[in-house]
């Protein structure tokens, strides 16, 4: 459900922000959202303070076992970050407003940039399991949108521009980091679908024809909220399974987690490398 009023949203956000400010005066410039199987990047953060989602007023709590539920405040690549270890998916039953609530809170705490990672299926036949892709555009196929409902004009416009949701300067920086570290890095379009089931062959064929390079069940709501508030965005995907309709193999969650874990060092290097250079 969308918020009934802007005041309802603000009072919930402000309660969460006040609670966090009672624990710490740490000011993050970057919000990191760590996706499926990629939570280990959190280990690299020189943490100042860790806060459980369950303690923060109005914060959703993750239901997926492969996700922890913590906000980690600290330094990564020399930059002040807050990392979400564990994110919220539409298929868990959260509203779009709940899914993007942490992004709204991070902005209120000072974040100017969102760095978001995810696991996804590869539709582009040039992509292999374990490859990494920078998201350069997206297709919102979720059938819902976090901006529906009253618009808080202090946060952003009613009709936000989406001509460059993924910041070109950050994409270029990530490309340089990948080149310097000899990491193969693709770029492409991420299509978000609700899940939780994986797609049929006919659906993969359809999504490829729509212009998508990868498909996943997250990221787009958070990016929409970030763009709405004027944040810069870097999106990085790990391809955990190959969704080629003419050669489709069954995929288990274990396969997805294994591929994500294998690709994690590349993802970590790219994200830390980008933060160091900014
Ligand atoms: N489809 C949707 N989401 C996914 C997939 C997929 O094949 N793999 C990992 N996340």
PDB file of C-alpha atoms and ligand atoms in Angstrom:
ATOM      1  CA  UNK A   1       0.000   0.000   0.000  1.00  0.00           C
ATOM      2  CA  UNK A   2       1.180   3.485  -0.831  1.00  0.00           C
ATOM      3  CA  UNK A   3       1.289   6.027   1.989  1.00  0.00           C
ATOM      4  CA  UNK A   4      -1.973   7.880   2.496  1.00  0.00           C
ATOM      5  CA  UNK A   5      -0.225  11.201   2.999  1.00  0.00           C
ATOM      6  CA  UNK A   6       3.210  12.757   2.735  1.00  0.00           C
ATOM      7  CA  UNK A   7       3.011  13.393   6.499  1.00  0.00           C
ATOM      8  CA  UNK A   8       2.596   9.658   7.178  1.00  0.00           C
ATOM      9  CA  UNK A   9       5.745   8.904   5.188  1.00  0.00           C
ATOM     10  CA  UNK A  10       7.718  11.683   6.831  1.00  0.00           C
ATOM     11  CA  UNK A  11       6.777  10.688  10.351  1.00  0.00           C
ATOM     12  CA  UNK A  12       7.850   7.076   9.716  1.00  0.00           C
ATOM     13  CA  UNK A  13      11.109   8.096   8.055  1.00  0.00           C
ATOM     14  CA  UNK A  14      11.884  10.640  10.755  1.00  0.00           C
ATOM     15  CA  UNK A  15      11.296   8.061  13.500  1.00  0.00           C
ATOM     16  CA  UNK A  16      13.811   5.723  11.823  1.00  0.00           C
ATOM     17  CA  UNK A  17      16.313   8.524  11.248  1.00  0.00           C
ATOM     18  CA  UNK A  18      16.015   9.791  14.845  1.00  0.00           C
ATOM     19  CA  UNK A  19      16.548   6.288  16.200  1.00  0.00           C
ATOM     20  CA  UNK A  20      19.738   5.895  14.127  1.00  0.00           C
ATOM     21  CA  UNK A  21      21.000   9.352  15.113  1.00  0.00           C
ATOM     22  CA  UNK A  22      20.573   8.379  18.774  1.00  0.00           C
ATOM     23  CA  UNK A  23      23.032   5.514  18.153  1.00  0.00           C
ATOM     24  CA  UNK A  24      25.597   7.270  15.968  1.00  0.00           C
ATOM     25  CA  UNK A  25      26.543  10.593  14.404  1.00  0.00           C
ATOM     26  CA  UNK A  26      28.282   8.801  11.522  1.00  0.00           C
ATOM     27  CA  UNK A  27      27.406  10.492   8.209  1.00  0.00           C
ATOM     28  CA  UNK A  28      27.390   8.095   5.252  1.00  0.00           C
ATOM     29  CA  UNK A  29      27.929   9.497   1.755  1.00  0.00           C
ATOM     30  CA  UNK A  30      27.284   6.162   0.062  1.00  0.00           C
ATOM     31  CA  UNK A  31      24.502   3.625   0.477  1.00  0.00           C
ATOM     32  CA  UNK A  32      25.558   0.094  -0.460  1.00  0.00           C
ATOM     33  CA  UNK A  33      22.881  -2.544  -1.027  1.00  0.00           C
ATOM     34  CA  UNK A  34      24.401  -6.015  -0.927  1.00  0.00           C
ATOM     35  CA  UNK A  35      22.422  -8.581  -2.874  1.00  0.00           C
ATOM     36  CA  UNK A  36      22.025 -12.350  -2.810  1.00  0.00           C
ATOM     37  CA  UNK A  37      25.266 -14.114  -1.909  1.00  0.00           C
ATOM     38  CA  UNK A  38      27.192 -10.851  -1.898  1.00  0.00           C
ATOM     39  CA  UNK A  39      26.935  -9.980   1.754  1.00  0.00           C
ATOM     40  CA  UNK A  40      30.612 -10.803   2.335  1.00  0.00           C
ATOM     41  CA  UNK A  41      31.601  -7.389   1.012  1.00  0.00           C
ATOM     42  CA  UNK A  42      30.359  -6.215   4.387  1.00  0.00           C
ATOM     43  CA  UNK A  43      33.349  -7.974   5.975  1.00  0.00           C
ATOM     44  CA  UNK A  44      35.627  -5.495   4.215  1.00  0.00           C
ATOM     45  CA  UNK A  45      33.973  -2.494   5.833  1.00  0.00           C
ATOM     46  CA  UNK A  46      35.831  -0.936   8.761  1.00  0.00           C
ATOM     47  CA  UNK A  47      32.662  -0.850  10.795  1.00  0.00           C
ATOM     48  CA  UNK A  48      31.911   1.934  13.271  1.00  0.00           C
ATOM     49  CA  UNK A  49      28.497   0.666  14.285  1.00  0.00           C
ATOM     50  CA  UNK A  50      26.088  -2.077  13.230  1.00  0.00           C
ATOM     51  CA  UNK A  51      22.331  -1.711  13.716  1.00  0.00           C
ATOM     52  CA  UNK A  52      19.833  -4.544  13.220  1.00  0.00           C
ATOM     53  CA  UNK A  53      16.858  -3.788  11.013  1.00  0.00           C
ATOM     54  CA  UNK A  54      14.560  -5.193  13.665  1.00  0.00           C
ATOM     55  CA  UNK A  55      15.542  -2.432  16.102  1.00  0.00           C
ATOM     56  CA  UNK A  56      14.830   0.452  13.716  1.00  0.00           C
ATOM     57  CA  UNK A  57      11.270   1.826  13.801  1.00  0.00           C
ATOM     58  CA  UNK A  58       9.272   1.056  10.614  1.00  0.00           C
ATOM     59  CA  UNK A  59      12.208  -0.778   9.014  1.00  0.00           C
ATOM     60  CA  UNK A  60      11.144  -3.951   7.249  1.00  0.00           C
ATOM     61  CA  UNK A  61      12.861  -7.185   8.369  1.00  0.00           C
ATOM     62  CA  UNK A  62      14.195  -9.608   5.730  1.00  0.00           C
ATOM     63  CA  UNK A  63      12.542 -12.981   5.398  1.00  0.00           C
ATOM     64  CA  UNK A  64      15.011 -14.599   2.987  1.00  0.00           C
ATOM     65  CA  UNK A  65      17.476 -16.829   4.800  1.00  0.00           C
ATOM     66  CA  UNK A  66      20.371 -15.974   2.501  1.00  0.00           C
ATOM     67  CA  UNK A  67      20.149 -12.340   3.634  1.00  0.00           C
ATOM     68  CA  UNK A  68      21.195 -10.961   7.009  1.00  0.00           C
ATOM     69  CA  UNK A  69      19.324  -7.904   8.266  1.00  0.00           C
ATOM     70  CA  UNK A  70      21.818  -5.271   9.365  1.00  0.00           C
ATOM     71  CA  UNK A  71      22.881  -1.722   8.583  1.00  0.00           C
ATOM     72  CA  UNK A  72      26.659  -1.417   8.756  1.00  0.00           C
ATOM     73  CA  UNK A  73      28.102   2.079   9.130  1.00  0.00           C
ATOM     74  CA  UNK A  74      31.814   2.493   8.449  1.00  0.00           C
ATOM     75  CA  UNK A  75      34.536   3.106   5.881  1.00  0.00           C
ATOM     76  CA  UNK A  76      35.114   1.192   2.664  1.00  0.00           C
ATOM     77  CA  UNK A  77      37.745   2.265   0.145  1.00  0.00           C
ATOM     78  CA  UNK A  78      38.319   5.250   2.429  1.00  0.00           C
ATOM     79  CA  UNK A  79      34.734   6.503   1.999  1.00  0.00           C
ATOM     80  CA  UNK A  80      31.975   6.780   4.612  1.00  0.00           C
ATOM     81  CA  UNK A  81      29.319   4.203   3.741  1.00  0.00           C
ATOM     82  CA  UNK A  82      26.216   2.615   5.146  1.00  0.00           C
ATOM     83  CA  UNK A  83      25.701  -0.903   3.843  1.00  0.00           C
ATOM     84  CA  UNK A  84      22.465  -2.826   3.869  1.00  0.00           C
ATOM     85  CA  UNK A  85      23.343  -6.437   4.524  1.00  0.00           C
ATOM     86  CA  UNK A  86      20.087  -7.945   3.376  1.00  0.00           C
ATOM     87  CA  UNK A  87      17.524  -6.291   1.139  1.00  0.00           C
ATOM     88  CA  UNK A  88      13.795  -6.570   0.573  1.00  0.00           C
ATOM     89  CA  UNK A  89      12.139  -8.161  -2.418  1.00  0.00           C
ATOM     90  CA  UNK A  90       8.674  -7.633  -3.816  1.00  0.00           C
ATOM     91  CA  UNK A  91       8.067 -11.401  -3.814  1.00  0.00           C
ATOM     92  CA  UNK A  92       8.403 -11.456  -0.035  1.00  0.00           C
ATOM     93  CA  UNK A  93       5.190  -9.480   0.151  1.00  0.00           C
ATOM     94  CA  UNK A  94       6.617  -6.062   1.022  1.00  0.00           C
ATOM     95  CA  UNK A  95       5.097  -2.995  -0.509  1.00  0.00           C
ATOM     96  CA  UNK A  96       7.219  -0.924  -2.863  1.00  0.00           C
ATOM     97  CA  UNK A  97       7.282   1.786  -0.186  1.00  0.00           C
ATOM     98  CA  UNK A  98       8.751  -0.674   2.341  1.00  0.00           C
ATOM     99  CA  UNK A  99      11.358  -1.871  -0.159  1.00  0.00           C
ATOM    100  CA  UNK A 100      12.661   1.649  -0.736  1.00  0.00           C
ATOM    101  CA  UNK A 101      12.258   2.862   2.872  1.00  0.00           C
ATOM    102  CA  UNK A 102      15.968   2.254   3.681  1.00  0.00           C
ATOM    103  CA  UNK A 103      16.972   4.320   0.637  1.00  0.00           C
ATOM    104  CA  UNK A 104      14.808   7.187   1.887  1.00  0.00           C
ATOM    105  CA  UNK A 105      16.370   6.877   5.349  1.00  0.00           C
ATOM    106  CA  UNK A 106      19.931   6.753   3.954  1.00  0.00           C
ATOM    107  CA  UNK A 107      19.289   9.922   1.958  1.00  0.00           C
ATOM    108  CA  UNK A 108      18.074  11.671   5.098  1.00  0.00           C
ATOM    109  CA  UNK A 109      21.313  10.574   6.831  1.00  0.00           C
ATOM    110  CA  UNK A 110      23.388  12.186   4.083  1.00  0.00           C
ATOM    111  CA  UNK A 111      23.879   9.556   1.357  1.00  0.00           C
ATOM    112  CA  UNK A 112      24.429  11.060  -2.121  1.00  0.00           C
ATOM    113  CA  UNK A 113      25.206   7.877  -4.043  1.00  0.00           C
ATOM    114  CA  UNK A 114      23.639   4.415  -4.210  1.00  0.00           C
ATOM    115  CA  UNK A 115      25.835   1.418  -5.028  1.00  0.00           C
ATOM    116  CA  UNK A 116      23.589  -1.581  -5.585  1.00  0.00           C
ATOM    117  CA  UNK A 117      24.470  -5.202  -6.331  1.00  0.00           C
ATOM    118  CA  UNK A 118      22.408  -8.228  -7.224  1.00  0.00           C
ATOM    119  CA  UNK A 119      22.366 -11.756  -8.569  1.00  0.00           C
ATOM    120  CA  UNK A 120      20.620 -12.205 -11.900  1.00  0.00           C
ATOM    121  CA  UNK A 121      20.054 -14.545 -14.794  1.00  0.00           C
ATOM    122  CA  UNK A 122      21.899 -13.897 -18.061  1.00  0.00           C
ATOM    123  CA  UNK A 123      19.757 -13.514 -21.197  1.00  0.00           C
ATOM    124  CA  UNK A 124      22.497 -12.174 -23.466  1.00  0.00           C
ATOM    125  CA  UNK A 125      24.172 -15.200 -25.076  1.00  0.00           C
ATOM    126  CA  UNK A 126      27.588 -13.511 -24.702  1.00  0.00           C
ATOM    127  CA  UNK A 127      27.263 -13.679 -20.902  1.00  0.00           C
ATOM    128  CA  UNK A 128      28.413 -16.678 -18.836  1.00  0.00           C
ATOM    129  CA  UNK A 129      27.637 -17.842 -15.330  1.00  0.00           C
ATOM    130  CA  UNK A 130      29.950 -16.037 -12.904  1.00  0.00           C
ATOM    131  CA  UNK A 131      30.401 -12.959 -15.133  1.00  0.00           C
ATOM    132  CA  UNK A 132      29.862  -9.469 -13.791  1.00  0.00           C
ATOM    133  CA  UNK A 133      27.800  -6.744 -15.521  1.00  0.00           C
ATOM    134  CA  UNK A 134      27.402  -3.027 -14.915  1.00  0.00           C
ATOM    135  CA  UNK A 135      23.760  -2.041 -15.250  1.00  0.00           C
ATOM    136  CA  UNK A 136      23.521   0.795 -17.774  1.00  0.00           C
ATOM    137  CA  UNK A 137      19.719   0.857 -17.958  1.00  0.00           C
ATOM    138  CA  UNK A 138      16.701  -1.047 -16.694  1.00  0.00           C
ATOM    139  CA  UNK A 139      13.197  -2.200 -17.545  1.00  0.00           C
ATOM    140  CA  UNK A 140      10.656  -2.079 -14.730  1.00  0.00           C
ATOM    141  CA  UNK A 141       8.583  -5.197 -15.310  1.00  0.00           C
ATOM    142  CA  UNK A 142       7.386  -5.437 -11.715  1.00  0.00           C
ATOM    143  CA  UNK A 143       3.936  -4.079 -12.420  1.00  0.00           C
ATOM    144  CA  UNK A 144       4.296  -1.684  -9.492  1.00  0.00           C
ATOM    145  CA  UNK A 145       6.307   1.391  -8.594  1.00  0.00           C
ATOM    146  CA  UNK A 146       7.561   2.954  -5.346  1.00  0.00           C
ATOM    147  CA  UNK A 147       6.600   6.461  -6.484  1.00  0.00           C
ATOM    148  CA  UNK A 148       2.875   5.699  -6.650  1.00  0.00           C
ATOM    149  CA  UNK A 149       0.920   7.696  -4.082  1.00  0.00           C
ATOM    150  CA  UNK A 150       1.308  11.237  -2.772  1.00  0.00           C
ATOM    151  CA  UNK A 151       4.615  12.811  -3.865  1.00  0.00           C
ATOM    152  CA  UNK A 152       6.863  14.475  -1.303  1.00  0.00           C
ATOM    153  CA  UNK A 153       8.025  17.471  -3.336  1.00  0.00           C
ATOM    154  CA  UNK A 154      10.839  18.094  -0.841  1.00  0.00           C
ATOM    155  CA  UNK A 155      12.327  14.733  -1.837  1.00  0.00           C
ATOM    156  CA  UNK A 156      11.914  14.861  -5.585  1.00  0.00           C
ATOM    157  CA  UNK A 157       9.619  15.684  -8.490  1.00  0.00           C
ATOM    158  CA  UNK A 158       6.279  14.058  -9.289  1.00  0.00           C
ATOM    159  CA  UNK A 159       7.568  12.989 -12.717  1.00  0.00           C
ATOM    160  CA  UNK A 160      11.263  12.205 -12.351  1.00  0.00           C
ATOM    161  CA  UNK A 161      13.455  12.059 -15.430  1.00  0.00           C
ATOM    162  CA  UNK A 162      14.851   8.595 -16.187  1.00  0.00           C
ATOM    163  CA  UNK A 163      17.147   9.392 -19.111  1.00  0.00           C
ATOM    164  CA  UNK A 164      20.273   8.383 -17.122  1.00  0.00           C
ATOM    165  CA  UNK A 165      19.319   6.388 -14.034  1.00  0.00           C
ATOM    166  CA  UNK A 166      22.799   4.815 -13.860  1.00  0.00           C
ATOM    167  CA  UNK A 167      25.409   7.560 -13.590  1.00  0.00           C
ATOM    168  CA  UNK A 168      27.735   7.597 -16.593  1.00  0.00           C
ATOM    169  CA  UNK A 169      30.690   8.906 -14.567  1.00  0.00           C
ATOM    170  CA  UNK A 170      30.396   5.962 -12.158  1.00  0.00           C
ATOM    171  CA  UNK A 171      30.129   3.475 -15.034  1.00  0.00           C
ATOM    172  CA  UNK A 172      33.320   4.918 -16.523  1.00  0.00           C
ATOM    173  CA  UNK A 173      35.110   4.692 -13.180  1.00  0.00           C
ATOM    174  CA  UNK A 174      34.037   1.056 -12.763  1.00  0.00           C
ATOM    175  CA  UNK A 175      35.245   0.263 -16.291  1.00  0.00           C
ATOM    176  CA  UNK A 176      38.666   1.707 -15.446  1.00  0.00           C
ATOM    177  CA  UNK A 177      38.862  -0.341 -12.244  1.00  0.00           C
ATOM    178  CA  UNK A 178      37.930  -3.520 -14.134  1.00  0.00           C
ATOM    179  CA  UNK A 179      40.545  -2.841 -16.801  1.00  0.00           C
ATOM    180  CA  UNK A 180      43.270  -2.205 -14.214  1.00  0.00           C
ATOM    181  CA  UNK A 181      42.410  -5.463 -12.435  1.00  0.00           C
ATOM    182  CA  UNK A 182      41.913  -7.549 -15.608  1.00  0.00           C
ATOM    183  CA  UNK A 183      38.274  -8.277 -14.723  1.00  0.00           C
ATOM    184  CA  UNK A 184      35.930  -9.028 -17.606  1.00  0.00           C
ATOM    185  CA  UNK A 185      33.023  -6.645 -17.201  1.00  0.00           C
ATOM    186  CA  UNK A 186      29.875  -6.454 -19.315  1.00  0.00           C
ATOM    187  CA  UNK A 187      27.359  -3.643 -19.541  1.00  0.00           C
ATOM    188  CA  UNK A 188      23.683  -4.086 -20.162  1.00  0.00           C
ATOM    189  CA  UNK A 189      20.028  -3.728 -19.365  1.00  0.00           C
ATOM    190  CA  UNK A 190      18.543  -5.259 -16.192  1.00  0.00           C
ATOM    191  CA  UNK A 191      14.915  -6.316 -16.312  1.00  0.00           C
ATOM    192  CA  UNK A 192      13.188  -6.596 -12.942  1.00  0.00           C
ATOM    193  CA  UNK A 193      10.399  -9.119 -12.538  1.00  0.00           C
ATOM    194  CA  UNK A 194       8.567 -10.043  -9.349  1.00  0.00           C
ATOM    195  CA  UNK A 195       9.551 -13.711  -9.067  1.00  0.00           C
ATOM    196  CA  UNK A 196       9.739 -15.758  -6.952  1.00  0.00           C
ATOM    197  CA  UNK A 197       9.696 -18.470  -9.589  1.00  0.00           C
ATOM    198  CA  UNK A 198      12.341 -18.372 -12.269  1.00  0.00           C
ATOM    199  CA  UNK A 199      11.031 -17.786 -15.758  1.00  0.00           C
ATOM    200  CA  UNK A 200       9.805 -20.139 -18.454  1.00  0.00           C
ATOM    201  CA  UNK A 201      11.661 -20.513 -21.720  1.00  0.00           C
ATOM    202  CA  UNK A 202       8.956 -18.492 -23.463  1.00  0.00           C
ATOM    203  CA  UNK A 203       9.354 -15.718 -20.874  1.00  0.00           C
ATOM    204  CA  UNK A 204      13.157 -15.616 -21.287  1.00  0.00           C
ATOM    205  CA  UNK A 205      12.734 -15.399 -25.064  1.00  0.00           C
ATOM    206  CA  UNK A 206      10.216 -12.586 -24.609  1.00  0.00           C
ATOM    207  CA  UNK A 207      12.464 -10.668 -22.169  1.00  0.00           C
ATOM    208  CA  UNK A 208      15.444 -10.916 -24.494  1.00  0.00           C
ATOM    209  CA  UNK A 209      13.288  -9.572 -27.329  1.00  0.00           C
ATOM    210  CA  UNK A 210      12.235  -6.687 -25.093  1.00  0.00           C
ATOM    211  CA  UNK A 211      15.861  -5.588 -24.916  1.00  0.00           C
ATOM    212  CA  UNK A 212      17.035  -7.063 -21.608  1.00  0.00           C
ATOM    213  CA  UNK A 213      20.507  -8.533 -21.080  1.00  0.00           C
ATOM    214  CA  UNK A 214      19.793  -9.932 -17.624  1.00  0.00           C
ATOM    215  CA  UNK A 215      16.741 -10.620 -15.451  1.00  0.00           C
ATOM    216  CA  UNK A 216      16.414 -10.407 -11.686  1.00  0.00           C
ATOM    217  CA  UNK A 217      13.977  -9.820  -8.853  1.00  0.00           C
ATOM    218  CA  UNK A 218      15.338  -6.690  -7.185  1.00  0.00           C
ATOM    219  CA  UNK A 219      17.225  -3.404  -7.587  1.00  0.00           C
ATOM    220  CA  UNK A 220      14.829  -1.441  -9.804  1.00  0.00           C
ATOM    221  CA  UNK A 221      12.591  -0.139  -6.963  1.00  0.00           C
ATOM    222  CA  UNK A 222      15.606   1.111  -4.991  1.00  0.00           C
ATOM    223  CA  UNK A 223      17.100   2.733  -8.099  1.00  0.00           C
ATOM    224  CA  UNK A 224      13.808   4.480  -8.912  1.00  0.00           C
ATOM    225  CA  UNK A 225      13.656   5.920  -5.368  1.00  0.00           C
ATOM    226  CA  UNK A 226      17.322   6.953  -5.547  1.00  0.00           C
ATOM    227  CA  UNK A 227      16.875   8.718  -8.900  1.00  0.00           C
ATOM    228  CA  UNK A 228      13.720  10.389  -7.563  1.00  0.00           C
ATOM    229  CA  UNK A 229      15.853  11.942  -4.784  1.00  0.00           C
ATOM    230  CA  UNK A 230      18.715  12.942  -7.091  1.00  0.00           C
ATOM    231  CA  UNK A 231      21.214  10.301  -5.961  1.00  0.00           C
ATOM    232  CA  UNK A 232      23.923   9.033  -8.283  1.00  0.00           C
ATOM    233  CA  UNK A 233      23.646   5.287  -8.915  1.00  0.00           C
ATOM    234  CA  UNK A 234      26.070   2.471  -9.687  1.00  0.00           C
ATOM    235  CA  UNK A 235      24.514  -0.964 -10.282  1.00  0.00           C
ATOM    236  CA  UNK A 236      26.549  -4.174 -10.479  1.00  0.00           C
ATOM    237  CA  UNK A 237      25.091  -7.596 -11.310  1.00  0.00           C
ATOM    238  CA  UNK A 238      26.542 -11.082 -11.003  1.00  0.00           C
ATOM    239  CA  UNK A 239      25.233 -13.543 -13.556  1.00  0.00           C
ATOM    240  CA  UNK A 240      24.398 -16.650 -11.555  1.00  0.00           C
ATOM    241  CA  UNK A 241      22.650 -18.705 -14.224  1.00  0.00           C
ATOM    242  CA  UNK A 242      22.297 -18.775 -17.978  1.00  0.00           C
ATOM    243  CA  UNK A 243      18.769 -18.158 -19.232  1.00  0.00           C
ATOM    244  CA  UNK A 244      19.124 -19.270 -22.829  1.00  0.00           C
ATOM    245  CA  UNK A 245      15.708 -20.554 -23.908  1.00  0.00           C
ATOM    246  CA  UNK A 246      17.033 -23.078 -26.407  1.00  0.00           C
ATOM    247  CA  UNK A 247      19.454 -24.680 -23.935  1.00  0.00           C
ATOM    248  CA  UNK A 248      17.787 -24.137 -20.567  1.00  0.00           C
ATOM    249  CA  UNK A 249      18.905 -26.236 -17.572  1.00  0.00           C
ATOM    250  CA  UNK A 250      17.078 -26.407 -14.234  1.00  0.00           C
ATOM    251  CA  UNK A 251      18.550 -24.019 -11.618  1.00  0.00           C
ATOM    252  CA  UNK A 252      18.504 -24.326  -7.831  1.00  0.00           C
ATOM    253  CA  UNK A 253      19.045 -21.648  -5.187  1.00  0.00           C
ATOM    254  CA  UNK A 254      22.297 -23.452  -4.312  1.00  0.00           C
ATOM    255  CA  UNK A 255      23.518 -22.964  -7.901  1.00  0.00           C
ATOM    256  CA  UNK A 256      22.684 -19.266  -7.673  1.00  0.00           C
ATOM    257  CA  UNK A 257      24.449 -18.845  -4.314  1.00  0.00           C
ATOM    258  CA  UNK A 258      27.502 -20.783  -5.503  1.00  0.00           C
ATOM    259  CA  UNK A 259      27.919 -18.628  -8.614  1.00  0.00           C
ATOM    260  CA  UNK A 260      27.396 -15.445  -6.588  1.00  0.00           C
ATOM    261  CA  UNK A 261      30.011 -16.534  -4.038  1.00  0.00           C
ATOM    262  CA  UNK A 262      32.523 -17.311  -6.799  1.00  0.00           C
ATOM    263  CA  UNK A 263      32.025 -13.927  -8.423  1.00  0.00           C
ATOM    264  CA  UNK A 264      32.104 -12.076  -5.134  1.00  0.00           C
ATOM    265  CA  UNK A 265      35.861 -11.268  -5.176  1.00  0.00           C
ATOM    266  CA  UNK A 266      35.450  -9.551  -8.579  1.00  0.00           C
ATOM    267  CA  UNK A 267      32.435  -7.606  -7.355  1.00  0.00           C
ATOM    268  CA  UNK A 268      34.271  -6.604  -4.170  1.00  0.00           C
ATOM    269  CA  UNK A 269      37.322  -5.422  -6.133  1.00  0.00           C
ATOM    270  CA  UNK A 270      35.190  -3.331  -8.463  1.00  0.00           C
ATOM    271  CA  UNK A 271      33.142  -1.679  -5.731  1.00  0.00           C
ATOM    272  CA  UNK A 272      36.131  -0.949  -3.476  1.00  0.00           C
ATOM    273  CA  UNK A 273      38.137   0.247  -6.499  1.00  0.00           C
ATOM    274  CA  UNK A 274      35.382   2.666  -7.490  1.00  0.00           C
ATOM    275  CA  UNK A 275      35.041   4.032  -3.955  1.00  0.00           C
ATOM    276  CA  UNK A 276      38.822   4.551  -3.728  1.00  0.00           C
ATOM    277  CA  UNK A 277      38.840   6.580  -6.936  1.00  0.00           C
ATOM    278  CA  UNK A 278      35.916   8.884  -6.189  1.00  0.00           C
TER     279      UNK A 278
HETATM  280  N1  LIG B   1      15.519 -15.043 -13.160  1.00  0.00           N
HETATM  281  C1  LIG B   1      15.155 -14.125 -12.277  1.00  0.00           C
HETATM  282  N2  LIG B   1      15.915 -13.794 -11.265  1.00  0.00           N
HETATM  283  C2  LIG B   1      17.088 -14.404 -11.116  1.00  0.00           C
HETATM  284  C3  LIG B   1      17.513 -15.351 -11.991  1.00  0.00           C
HETATM  285  C4  LIG B   1      16.681 -15.697 -13.085  1.00  0.00           C
HETATM  286  O1  LIG B   1      17.010 -16.547 -13.911  1.00  0.00           O
HETATM  287  N3  LIG B   1      18.727 -15.782 -11.584  1.00  0.00           N
HETATM  288  C5  LIG B   1      19.033 -15.079 -10.477  1.00  0.00           C
HETATM  289  N4  LIG B   1      18.039 -14.238 -10.194  1.00  0.00           N
END
